[in-house]
Amino acid sequence: MDTLHSLADGFAVAMTWQNLALALIGSFLGTLMGALPGLGPANGVAILIPIAFSLGLGPTPALILLTSVYYGCMYGGRISSILLNIPGDEPAMMTCLDGYPMAQQGKAGQALSISGIASFVGSFFATWGLVFLAPQLVKIALLFGPAEYFALFTLAFATLGGLSSTNQAKAAFAAAFGLAIAMIGIDEQTGVPRFTFGEMHLYDGIDFLVAIVGLFALSEVFVFLEEHRGGGASGTKVTQIGRLLPDFGLLRRSIPTMARSTVIGFLAGVLPGAGASLGSFLSYSVEKMVSDPKGETFGKGDPRGVIAPEVGNNAAAGGALVPMLSLGVPGSGTTAVLLAVLLSLNITPGPLLFTRNPEVVWGLIAALFIGNAMLLILNIPMVGLFSRVLMIPSRILMPVVAMISFVGIYGISRSSFDLMMMVGFGLLGWVLRKLQVPLVPIILGILLGNEMEVNLRRAMAISDGDWSILLGSPLAIVLWIIVVVGFVLPIILGRRLKSKISANRPAAEVAEGD
């Protein structure tokens, strides 16, 4: 009852005109960004961070705007998957398998409508999972001491590469690089400057908002410039949508599919590093085994092959918020970006968030319910409008991304030095993407590096320098076991899992030739 009472208070916070307008704007922009192939939710949120801060939004309104963008991107990813056979983001690639064949059969409108309803179902029940599971995790987290928190942060680094990662060395390098960046600035305990090289601007450390916008948003511009240096990029011809009204009989028969995929996706999202991609893949695979074991209909335009991955990846998106809010450990790349926003607003996610800032966390959860309803309303009748964004040439979109990045960051800090740092991080992100080094562990290192160092120092001070304190409790031992398993398991299973996903992943060239 206390949980439901807190949720009711959250609705009182969320149901203001400002917050409702921000949820609507975020949902609309998120769907547009999600529909653009390759942009994805992490980039979408990163692009809008400068705007949220430039507007002077408080913690709750800023989070409502950005989480609405997050949910909207998860909805929007299905649009290009179905119409072009090109995933809007990685979690949406499984939707291509049956969504595009449906479009080729003249059922694009039906595929878009049932996938929109499936996205709503996954997000809706995942948000209820967040309501009831996050407070329970908070009770466990209150048992954590410095040693347990250090192990928990290490767990975040060990698992954020995901089960489909095939190169844990690159993920470890990225995490170490992020931790090194976090060391820059004045040591809070000794007052000694570290790695500042006499530059006064570095005494306060690296602003992680500058790093995030540079690594994600600006690097996307550099990638575009490289890929299209020989000529402009034009818009894409989009498949005709046709009838939008969903088959309600089909939806009723698909209730077991939605139920299975919601559970699978939510659990995948709660696990740090698993994320929406795994939730989508497992939901599709399980549904194929249950509903079509002989492989007669899946891959040929079966609506259940559209419903399952969409429910799974949207449920995983909601599940990834659970460890971020209750433990302060992001469950996915996008929640790592949202974690940076919370820290920038002087709000520390974790067990104390529910007691110190209940209006923020419960207002955010209530806004997720509202934004999810808005997304359903937007994504059925207005899907034709969202599909038209695919026809806008990238040579027009990318300058807008660059403009928002520069104006937003300068509006926050009024510092030309930060602009130069952002460009530097953008170039760094471009190089690392060419080398296939993941960017999220770098962001996580910058975000958690200080807290990780503080907790290690506290543990050493308590034990008078005895390193065995890091294994001094059953909880710490369990966490370290999970760290080892989480780091080693992708090395063993990652290549096999990724080959299965790649085998199902449709080639963009096929779409371009149709």
Short mmCIF file of C-alpha atoms in Angstrom, two decimals:
data_model
loop_
_atom_site.label_atom_id
_atom_site.label_comp_id
_atom_site.label_asym_id
_atom_site.label_seq_id
_atom_site.Cartn_x
_atom_site.Cartn_y
_atom_site.Cartn_z
CA MET A 1 0.00 0.00 0.00
CA ASP A 2 2.89 2.38 0.72
CA THR A 3 4.14 1.82 -2.83
CA LEU A 4 0.75 2.63 -4.36
CA HIS A 5 0.44 5.69 -2.11
CA SER A 6 3.87 6.89 -3.29
CA LEU A 7 2.83 6.28 -6.90
CA ALA A 8 -0.31 8.38 -6.35
CA ASP A 9 1.90 11.19 -5.03
CA GLY A 10 4.03 10.75 -8.15
CA PHE A 11 1.00 11.29 -10.38
CA ALA A 12 0.31 14.52 -8.50
CA VAL A 13 3.83 15.65 -9.43
CA ALA A 14 3.63 14.45 -13.05
CA MET A 15 0.13 15.83 -13.79
CA THR A 16 1.21 19.45 -14.14
CA TRP A 17 0.86 21.23 -17.46
CA GLN A 18 4.62 21.64 -17.77
CA ASN A 19 5.39 17.97 -17.13
CA LEU A 20 2.58 16.76 -19.40
CA ALA A 21 3.83 19.02 -22.19
CA LEU A 22 7.41 17.78 -21.72
CA ALA A 23 6.24 14.16 -21.79
CA LEU A 24 4.36 14.82 -25.04
CA ILE A 25 7.29 16.66 -26.65
CA GLY A 26 9.75 13.99 -25.51
CA SER A 27 7.54 11.18 -26.81
CA PHE A 28 7.14 12.88 -30.18
CA LEU A 29 10.83 13.72 -30.63
CA GLY A 30 11.89 10.30 -29.34
CA THR A 31 9.73 8.52 -31.91
CA LEU A 32 11.20 10.68 -34.68
CA MET A 33 14.77 9.97 -33.55
CA GLY A 34 14.08 6.28 -33.09
CA ALA A 35 12.77 6.04 -36.64
CA LEU A 36 16.09 7.29 -38.05
CA PRO A 37 18.35 4.27 -38.74
CA GLY A 38 21.47 4.19 -36.59
CA LEU A 39 20.62 7.05 -34.23
CA GLY A 40 19.18 5.02 -31.33
CA PRO A 41 17.99 5.96 -27.83
CA ALA A 42 21.42 6.74 -26.31
CA ASN A 43 22.22 9.26 -29.05
CA GLY A 44 18.67 10.62 -28.95
CA VAL A 45 18.86 11.31 -25.22
CA ALA A 46 22.41 12.72 -25.50
CA ILE A 47 21.34 15.17 -28.21
CA LEU A 48 18.54 16.60 -26.06
CA ILE A 49 20.53 16.86 -22.80
CA PRO A 50 21.91 20.33 -23.66
CA ILE A 51 18.38 21.56 -24.44
CA ALA A 52 17.05 20.26 -21.10
CA PHE A 53 19.77 22.12 -19.20
CA SER A 54 19.58 25.27 -21.34
CA LEU A 55 15.87 25.54 -20.53
CA GLY A 56 16.73 25.50 -16.83
CA LEU A 57 14.49 22.53 -16.11
CA GLY A 58 14.45 21.08 -12.61
CA PRO A 59 15.31 17.44 -11.88
CA THR A 60 11.81 16.00 -12.36
CA PRO A 61 10.90 17.89 -15.56
CA ALA A 62 14.33 17.18 -17.11
CA LEU A 63 14.06 13.46 -16.38
CA ILE A 64 10.48 13.34 -17.66
CA LEU A 65 11.59 14.90 -20.96
CA LEU A 66 14.59 12.61 -21.41
CA THR A 67 12.93 9.36 -20.32
CA SER A 68 10.04 10.15 -22.67
CA VAL A 69 12.62 10.48 -25.43
CA TYR A 70 14.08 7.12 -24.30
CA TYR A 71 10.72 5.34 -24.46
CA GLY A 72 9.87 7.14 -27.71
CA CYS A 73 13.08 5.93 -29.37
CA MET A 74 12.21 2.35 -28.42
CA TYR A 75 8.83 2.81 -30.11
CA GLY A 76 10.29 4.53 -33.18
CA GLY A 77 12.94 1.91 -33.96
CA ARG A 78 10.30 -0.38 -35.43
CA ILE A 79 9.27 2.07 -38.18
CA SER A 80 12.36 1.81 -40.38
CA SER A 81 12.64 -1.91 -39.54
CA ILE A 82 9.21 -2.58 -41.02
CA LEU A 83 9.22 -0.10 -43.90
CA LEU A 84 12.88 -0.29 -45.01
CA ASN A 85 14.23 -3.54 -43.53
CA ILE A 86 16.83 -1.37 -41.77
CA PRO A 87 16.70 -1.38 -37.94
CA GLY A 88 16.27 2.02 -36.34
CA ASP A 89 18.51 0.74 -33.54
CA GLU A 90 20.02 -2.60 -32.53
CA PRO A 91 17.06 -3.88 -30.43
CA ALA A 92 14.74 -3.34 -33.41
CA MET A 93 16.69 -5.59 -35.77
CA MET A 94 14.65 -8.67 -34.82
CA THR A 95 11.49 -6.80 -35.87
CA CYS A 96 12.82 -6.76 -39.44
CA LEU A 97 12.53 -10.54 -39.73
CA ASP A 98 8.73 -10.58 -39.96
CA GLY A 99 7.91 -6.87 -40.12
CA TYR A 100 9.43 -6.26 -43.54
CA PRO A 101 7.86 -9.38 -45.11
CA MET A 102 4.50 -8.11 -43.83
CA ALA A 103 5.19 -4.77 -45.52
CA GLN A 104 6.04 -6.56 -48.78
CA GLN A 105 2.68 -8.35 -48.53
CA GLY A 106 0.87 -5.00 -48.34
CA LYS A 107 0.40 -5.21 -44.56
CA ALA A 108 2.80 -2.44 -43.49
CA GLY A 109 0.04 -0.52 -41.72
CA GLN A 110 -1.05 -3.59 -39.79
CA ALA A 111 2.56 -4.40 -38.83
CA LEU A 112 3.10 -0.83 -37.59
CA SER A 113 -0.12 -0.77 -35.58
CA ILE A 114 0.32 -4.16 -33.88
CA SER A 115 3.97 -3.37 -33.14
CA GLY A 116 2.91 -0.05 -31.60
CA ILE A 117 0.40 -1.84 -29.36
CA ALA A 118 3.04 -4.47 -28.52
CA SER A 119 5.48 -1.70 -27.55
CA PHE A 120 2.83 -0.22 -25.27
CA VAL A 121 2.16 -3.56 -23.57
CA GLY A 122 5.87 -4.22 -22.95
CA SER A 123 6.51 -0.72 -21.58
CA PHE A 124 3.32 -0.64 -19.49
CA PHE A 125 3.95 -3.87 -17.59
CA ALA A 126 7.68 -3.17 -17.29
CA THR A 127 6.83 0.12 -15.60
CA TRP A 128 4.64 -1.78 -13.12
CA GLY A 129 7.61 -4.09 -12.57
CA LEU A 130 9.70 -1.00 -11.84
CA VAL A 131 7.09 0.19 -9.33
CA PHE A 132 7.21 -3.00 -7.27
CA LEU A 133 10.75 -4.30 -7.79
CA ALA A 134 12.81 -1.13 -7.34
CA PRO A 135 11.72 -0.54 -3.69
CA GLN A 136 12.60 -4.17 -2.89
CA LEU A 137 16.08 -3.77 -4.35
CA VAL A 138 16.47 -0.64 -2.24
CA LYS A 139 15.98 -2.73 0.92
CA ILE A 140 18.80 -5.03 -0.20
CA ALA A 141 21.03 -2.10 -1.17
CA LEU A 142 20.76 -0.68 2.36
CA LEU A 143 22.88 -3.66 3.46
CA PHE A 144 25.76 -2.45 1.27
CA GLY A 145 28.93 -1.07 2.78
CA PRO A 146 31.95 0.45 0.97
CA ALA A 147 33.34 -2.97 -0.01
CA GLU A 148 30.00 -4.11 -1.42
CA TYR A 149 29.55 -0.89 -3.38
CA PHE A 150 33.03 -1.24 -4.86
CA ALA A 151 32.15 -4.78 -5.96
CA LEU A 152 28.82 -3.53 -7.37
CA PHE A 153 30.54 -0.84 -9.45
CA THR A 154 33.02 -3.43 -10.71
CA LEU A 155 30.05 -5.61 -11.64
CA ALA A 156 28.65 -2.78 -13.76
CA PHE A 157 31.90 -2.55 -15.72
CA ALA A 158 32.21 -6.33 -16.09
CA THR A 159 28.73 -6.83 -17.51
CA LEU A 160 27.99 -3.66 -19.48
CA GLY A 161 29.53 -5.14 -22.63
CA GLY A 162 26.55 -7.52 -22.69
CA LEU A 163 26.28 -11.22 -23.38
CA SER A 164 26.66 -10.63 -27.11
CA SER A 165 30.06 -8.97 -26.68
CA THR A 166 32.87 -10.81 -28.47
CA ASN A 167 35.78 -8.62 -27.38
CA GLN A 168 35.89 -8.09 -23.65
CA ALA A 169 39.44 -6.70 -23.95
CA LYS A 170 38.10 -3.67 -25.81
CA ALA A 171 35.33 -3.23 -23.25
CA ALA A 172 37.91 -3.44 -20.42
CA PHE A 173 40.14 -0.91 -22.20
CA ALA A 174 37.19 1.46 -22.60
CA ALA A 175 36.29 1.13 -18.91
CA ALA A 176 39.90 1.76 -17.85
CA PHE A 177 40.07 4.78 -20.15
CA GLY A 178 36.89 6.18 -18.61
CA LEU A 179 38.25 5.65 -15.10
CA ALA A 180 41.46 7.45 -16.11
CA ILE A 181 39.44 10.45 -17.30
CA ALA A 182 37.55 10.43 -13.99
CA MET A 183 40.89 10.85 -12.18
CA ILE A 184 41.48 14.26 -13.79
CA GLY A 185 41.03 17.21 -11.42
CA ILE A 186 41.58 18.00 -7.76
CA ASP A 187 41.76 14.97 -5.46
CA GLU A 188 38.92 15.58 -3.01
CA GLN A 189 40.76 13.90 -0.13
CA THR A 190 44.27 15.34 -0.51
CA GLY A 191 43.62 18.49 -2.54
CA VAL A 192 46.37 17.54 -4.99
CA PRO A 193 45.79 18.27 -8.72
CA ARG A 194 45.88 15.09 -10.83
CA PHE A 195 46.63 15.01 -14.58
CA THR A 196 45.73 18.69 -15.03
CA PHE A 197 49.08 19.64 -16.65
CA GLY A 198 48.74 23.14 -15.25
CA GLU A 199 45.46 23.81 -17.07
CA MET A 200 43.10 25.63 -14.71
CA HIS A 201 40.00 24.48 -16.62
CA LEU A 202 40.80 20.89 -15.70
CA TYR A 203 40.93 21.48 -11.94
CA ASP A 204 37.19 20.73 -11.65
CA GLY A 205 37.57 17.57 -13.72
CA ILE A 206 35.91 16.64 -17.00
CA ASP A 207 32.23 17.53 -17.25
CA PHE A 208 30.55 14.24 -18.16
CA LEU A 209 27.82 16.06 -20.08
CA VAL A 210 30.49 17.43 -22.40
CA ALA A 211 31.93 13.93 -22.77
CA ILE A 212 28.53 12.35 -23.45
CA VAL A 213 27.43 14.89 -26.08
CA GLY A 214 30.83 14.67 -27.76
CA LEU A 215 31.16 10.88 -27.71
CA PHE A 216 27.59 10.16 -28.82
CA ALA A 217 26.05 13.09 -30.68
CA LEU A 218 29.07 14.79 -32.27
CA SER A 219 30.79 11.53 -33.22
CA GLU A 220 27.62 10.67 -35.18
CA VAL A 221 28.20 13.83 -37.22
CA PHE A 222 31.82 12.86 -37.91
CA VAL A 223 30.75 9.36 -38.96
CA PHE A 224 28.24 10.92 -41.35
CA LEU A 225 30.89 13.25 -42.80
CA GLU A 226 33.21 10.31 -43.42
CA GLU A 227 30.56 8.11 -45.03
CA HIS A 228 29.22 10.85 -47.32
CA ARG A 229 32.33 12.86 -48.12
CA GLY A 230 31.92 11.97 -51.80
CA GLY A 231 28.41 13.40 -52.13
CA GLY A 232 25.20 14.34 -50.35
CA ALA A 233 22.89 11.85 -48.69
CA SER A 234 19.36 11.87 -49.99
CA GLY A 235 16.20 10.67 -48.34
CA THR A 236 14.90 7.12 -48.63
CA LYS A 237 11.95 5.81 -50.56
CA VAL A 238 9.44 4.43 -48.05
CA THR A 239 7.03 1.52 -48.53
CA GLN A 240 3.36 2.45 -48.73
CA ILE A 241 1.71 2.00 -45.32
CA GLY A 242 -1.89 1.17 -46.23
CA ARG A 243 -4.55 0.19 -43.69
CA LEU A 244 -3.61 1.11 -40.10
CA LEU A 245 -6.47 -0.43 -38.11
CA PRO A 246 -5.09 -3.46 -36.21
CA ASP A 247 -6.67 -6.89 -36.27
CA PHE A 248 -8.15 -7.10 -32.77
CA GLY A 249 -8.77 -10.82 -33.12
CA LEU A 250 -5.07 -11.29 -33.79
CA LEU A 251 -4.18 -9.19 -30.76
CA ARG A 252 -6.46 -11.28 -28.56
CA ARG A 253 -4.83 -14.49 -29.81
CA SER A 254 -1.40 -12.94 -29.18
CA ILE A 255 -1.94 -12.35 -25.45
CA PRO A 256 0.21 -15.40 -24.48
CA THR A 257 2.96 -14.10 -26.79
CA MET A 258 2.86 -10.70 -25.10
CA ALA A 259 2.91 -12.25 -21.63
CA ARG A 260 5.96 -14.44 -22.36
CA SER A 261 7.86 -11.64 -24.07
CA THR A 262 7.13 -9.14 -21.29
CA VAL A 263 8.64 -11.42 -18.63
CA ILE A 264 11.67 -12.30 -20.77
CA GLY A 265 12.32 -8.68 -21.79
CA PHE A 266 11.91 -7.26 -18.29
CA LEU A 267 14.33 -9.78 -16.78
CA ALA A 268 16.85 -9.08 -19.54
CA GLY A 269 16.58 -5.35 -18.82
CA VAL A 270 17.07 -5.73 -15.07
CA LEU A 271 20.32 -7.64 -15.59
CA PRO A 272 23.16 -5.09 -16.00
CA GLY A 273 24.60 -5.27 -19.49
CA ALA A 274 21.95 -7.56 -20.99
CA GLY A 275 19.72 -4.78 -22.30
CA ALA A 276 17.02 -4.44 -24.91
CA SER A 277 18.94 -6.24 -27.68
CA LEU A 278 19.08 -9.46 -25.70
CA GLY A 279 15.46 -9.01 -24.56
CA SER A 280 14.35 -8.68 -28.18
CA PHE A 281 16.43 -11.65 -29.36
CA LEU A 282 15.34 -13.99 -26.56
CA SER A 283 11.67 -13.00 -26.91
CA TYR A 284 11.72 -13.73 -30.64
CA SER A 285 13.65 -16.99 -30.20
CA VAL A 286 11.39 -18.31 -27.44
CA GLU A 287 8.24 -17.37 -29.34
CA LYS A 288 9.54 -19.07 -32.46
CA MET A 289 10.23 -22.27 -30.49
CA VAL A 290 6.79 -22.18 -28.86
CA SER A 291 4.61 -21.06 -31.77
CA ASP A 292 6.49 -22.21 -34.87
CA PRO A 293 8.93 -25.02 -33.98
CA LYS A 294 9.07 -26.21 -37.63
CA GLY A 295 9.90 -22.75 -38.96
CA GLU A 296 6.93 -22.62 -41.34
CA THR A 297 5.66 -19.06 -40.69
CA PHE A 298 8.31 -17.11 -38.74
CA GLY A 299 10.52 -15.05 -41.03
CA LYS A 300 7.77 -14.96 -43.67
CA GLY A 301 5.52 -12.27 -42.20
CA ASP A 302 4.11 -13.87 -39.04
CA PRO A 303 2.59 -11.08 -36.86
CA ARG A 304 3.78 -12.89 -33.72
CA GLY A 305 7.33 -12.38 -35.02
CA VAL A 306 6.68 -8.64 -34.88
CA ILE A 307 4.86 -8.63 -31.54
CA ALA A 308 7.39 -10.71 -29.57
CA PRO A 309 10.57 -8.63 -30.18
CA GLU A 310 8.71 -5.33 -29.78
CA VAL A 311 7.24 -6.38 -26.44
CA GLY A 312 10.64 -7.76 -25.40
CA ASN A 313 12.77 -4.73 -26.21
CA ASN A 314 10.32 -2.22 -24.70
CA ALA A 315 9.97 -4.32 -21.53
CA ALA A 316 13.77 -4.44 -21.32
CA ALA A 317 13.93 -0.64 -21.61
CA GLY A 318 11.70 -0.33 -18.54
CA GLY A 319 13.61 -3.06 -16.72
CA ALA A 320 16.93 -1.26 -17.26
CA LEU A 321 15.65 1.62 -15.11
CA VAL A 322 15.33 -0.68 -12.08
CA PRO A 323 19.06 -1.06 -11.23
CA MET A 324 19.75 2.56 -12.21
CA LEU A 325 17.21 4.05 -9.78
CA SER A 326 17.56 1.55 -6.94
CA LEU A 327 21.29 0.74 -7.04
CA GLY A 328 22.81 3.57 -9.06
CA VAL A 329 24.08 1.06 -11.62
CA PRO A 330 22.84 1.50 -15.21
CA GLY A 331 21.26 -1.51 -16.87
CA SER A 332 21.97 -0.28 -20.41
CA GLY A 333 23.85 2.35 -22.40
CA THR A 334 20.91 4.75 -22.40
CA THR A 335 20.39 4.48 -18.65
CA ALA A 336 24.11 5.28 -18.25
CA VAL A 337 23.39 8.56 -20.04
CA LEU A 338 20.36 9.16 -17.80
CA LEU A 339 22.55 8.43 -14.78
CA ALA A 340 24.82 11.28 -15.91
CA VAL A 341 21.81 13.59 -16.01
CA LEU A 342 20.86 12.69 -12.44
CA LEU A 343 24.38 13.27 -11.19
CA SER A 344 24.53 16.61 -13.03
CA LEU A 345 21.38 17.63 -11.14
CA ASN A 346 23.08 16.76 -7.82
CA ILE A 347 20.83 13.74 -7.35
CA THR A 348 22.53 10.47 -6.48
CA PRO A 349 20.68 7.37 -7.69
CA GLY A 350 20.59 4.47 -5.29
CA PRO A 351 18.81 3.37 -2.13
CA LEU A 352 18.67 6.88 -0.63
CA LEU A 353 16.99 8.30 -3.74
CA PHE A 354 13.62 6.89 -2.64
CA THR A 355 13.85 8.60 0.75
CA ARG A 356 15.70 11.85 -0.06
CA ASN A 357 14.05 12.64 -3.41
CA PRO A 358 10.78 10.67 -3.52
CA GLU A 359 9.08 13.35 -5.62
CA VAL A 360 11.72 12.88 -8.33
CA VAL A 361 11.62 9.10 -8.56
CA TRP A 362 7.86 8.65 -8.17
CA GLY A 363 7.10 11.63 -10.39
CA LEU A 364 9.34 10.05 -13.03
CA ILE A 365 7.64 6.64 -12.74
CA ALA A 366 4.18 8.23 -12.98
CA ALA A 367 5.34 10.18 -16.04
CA LEU A 368 6.43 6.91 -17.65
CA PHE A 369 2.83 5.67 -17.46
CA ILE A 370 1.58 8.94 -18.94
CA GLY A 371 4.24 9.08 -21.65
CA ASN A 372 3.57 5.47 -22.58
CA ALA A 373 -0.12 6.24 -23.14
CA MET A 374 0.85 9.30 -25.19
CA LEU A 375 3.16 7.17 -27.31
CA LEU A 376 0.40 4.70 -28.09
CA ILE A 377 -1.93 7.53 -29.10
CA LEU A 378 0.79 9.14 -31.24
CA ASN A 379 2.10 5.99 -32.87
CA ILE A 380 -1.11 4.62 -34.34
CA PRO A 381 -2.75 7.56 -36.18
CA MET A 382 0.47 9.55 -36.78
CA VAL A 383 2.73 6.74 -37.93
CA GLY A 384 2.50 8.09 -41.50
CA LEU A 385 4.02 11.38 -40.31
CA PHE A 386 6.80 9.59 -38.44
CA SER A 387 7.62 7.52 -41.51
CA ARG A 388 8.12 10.71 -43.53
CA VAL A 389 11.13 11.62 -41.40
CA LEU A 390 12.92 8.79 -43.20
CA MET A 391 12.63 10.86 -46.39
CA ILE A 392 14.54 13.82 -44.89
CA PRO A 393 18.14 13.84 -46.20
CA SER A 394 20.81 13.24 -43.56
CA ARG A 395 22.72 16.24 -44.90
CA ILE A 396 19.95 18.35 -43.34
CA LEU A 397 19.57 16.40 -40.09
CA MET A 398 23.25 16.19 -39.13
CA PRO A 399 23.91 19.96 -39.12
CA VAL A 400 20.90 20.30 -36.82
CA VAL A 401 22.46 17.74 -34.46
CA ALA A 402 25.76 19.67 -34.50
CA MET A 403 23.99 23.00 -33.89
CA ILE A 404 22.03 21.62 -30.93
CA SER A 405 25.23 20.17 -29.44
CA PHE A 406 27.24 23.41 -29.68
CA VAL A 407 24.48 25.79 -28.63
CA GLY A 408 23.35 23.52 -25.81
CA ILE A 409 26.78 22.95 -24.25
CA TYR A 410 27.70 26.63 -24.51
CA GLY A 411 24.35 27.54 -22.98
CA ILE A 412 25.11 25.32 -19.99
CA SER A 413 28.71 26.34 -19.22
CA ARG A 414 29.34 29.58 -21.17
CA SER A 415 32.84 28.17 -21.76
CA SER A 416 34.61 27.96 -25.10
CA PHE A 417 37.00 25.49 -23.48
CA ASP A 418 34.08 23.06 -23.00
CA LEU A 419 33.23 23.44 -26.69
CA MET A 420 36.79 22.47 -27.63
CA MET A 421 36.61 19.54 -25.21
CA MET A 422 33.33 18.43 -26.80
CA VAL A 423 34.91 18.50 -30.26
CA GLY A 424 37.86 16.52 -28.89
CA PHE A 425 35.54 13.89 -27.44
CA GLY A 426 33.63 13.83 -30.72
CA LEU A 427 36.81 13.05 -32.66
CA LEU A 428 37.78 10.49 -30.02
CA GLY A 429 34.36 8.84 -30.31
CA TRP A 430 34.71 8.72 -34.10
CA VAL A 431 38.12 7.01 -33.85
CA LEU A 432 36.92 4.54 -31.22
CA ARG A 433 33.85 3.65 -33.28
CA LYS A 434 36.10 2.90 -36.25
CA LEU A 435 38.13 0.63 -33.97
CA GLN A 436 34.89 -0.94 -32.66
CA VAL A 437 35.69 0.08 -29.08
CA PRO A 438 32.43 0.49 -27.10
CA LEU A 439 31.71 4.01 -25.88
CA VAL A 440 29.35 3.23 -22.99
CA PRO A 441 32.08 1.83 -20.66
CA ILE A 442 33.98 5.10 -21.10
CA ILE A 443 30.94 7.07 -19.98
CA LEU A 444 30.40 4.66 -17.10
CA GLY A 445 34.02 5.11 -16.01
CA ILE A 446 33.66 8.89 -15.99
CA LEU A 447 30.37 8.66 -14.07
CA LEU A 448 31.28 6.04 -11.47
CA GLY A 449 35.04 6.55 -11.20
CA ASN A 450 34.87 9.03 -8.33
CA GLU A 451 32.35 6.99 -6.32
CA MET A 452 34.33 3.82 -6.96
CA GLU A 453 37.52 5.46 -5.68
CA VAL A 454 35.77 6.92 -2.63
CA ASN A 455 34.31 3.55 -1.62
CA LEU A 456 37.63 1.77 -2.11
CA ARG A 457 39.35 4.34 0.09
CA ARG A 458 36.65 4.00 2.76
CA ALA A 459 36.98 0.23 2.74
CA MET A 460 40.77 0.48 3.09
CA ALA A 461 40.42 3.01 5.92
CA ILE A 462 37.98 0.78 7.81
CA SER A 463 40.23 -2.27 7.46
CA ASP A 464 43.48 -0.37 8.08
CA GLY A 465 44.72 -1.27 4.60
CA ASP A 466 43.66 -4.93 4.64
CA TRP A 467 42.53 -5.85 1.10
CA SER A 468 40.65 -8.90 2.36
CA ILE A 469 37.79 -6.58 3.39
CA LEU A 470 36.74 -6.60 -0.25
CA LEU A 471 35.75 -10.25 0.30
CA GLY A 472 34.72 -9.75 3.90
CA SER A 473 30.98 -10.45 3.62
CA PRO A 474 28.83 -13.09 1.92
CA LEU A 475 27.17 -10.36 -0.16
CA ALA A 476 30.55 -9.12 -1.41
CA ILE A 477 31.62 -12.67 -2.30
CA VAL A 478 28.40 -13.22 -4.29
CA LEU A 479 28.95 -9.94 -6.15
CA TRP A 480 32.56 -10.86 -7.02
CA ILE A 481 31.42 -14.27 -8.29
CA ILE A 482 28.90 -12.51 -10.54
CA VAL A 483 31.68 -10.15 -11.68
CA VAL A 484 33.84 -13.07 -12.80
CA VAL A 485 30.94 -14.91 -14.45
CA GLY A 486 29.70 -11.72 -16.11
CA PHE A 487 33.12 -11.01 -17.59
CA VAL A 488 33.98 -14.56 -18.66
CA LEU A 489 30.58 -15.69 -19.95
CA PRO A 490 30.55 -13.34 -22.98
CA ILE A 491 33.98 -14.66 -23.97
CA ILE A 492 32.56 -18.19 -24.02
CA LEU A 493 29.05 -17.55 -25.34
CA GLY A 494 29.31 -14.12 -26.95
CA ARG A 495 30.57 -15.21 -30.36
CA ARG A 496 27.96 -17.96 -30.62
CA LEU A 497 25.12 -15.65 -29.53
CA LYS A 498 26.21 -12.84 -31.83
CA SER A 499 26.51 -15.22 -34.79
CA LYS A 500 22.90 -16.31 -34.19
CA ILE A 501 21.73 -12.70 -34.05
CA SER A 502 23.74 -11.81 -37.17
CA ALA A 503 22.35 -14.84 -39.00
CA ASN A 504 18.86 -13.43 -38.44
CA ARG A 505 19.85 -9.82 -39.06
CA PRO A 506 18.60 -8.61 -42.40
CA ALA A 507 21.11 -6.91 -44.67
CA ALA A 508 20.54 -3.30 -45.49
CA GLU A 509 21.58 -3.93 -49.07
CA VAL A 510 18.52 -6.13 -49.61
CA ALA A 511 16.25 -3.26 -48.62
CA GLU A 512 18.06 -0.82 -50.87
CA GLY A 513 17.68 -3.16 -53.81
CA ASP A 514 13.93 -3.66 -53.36
#
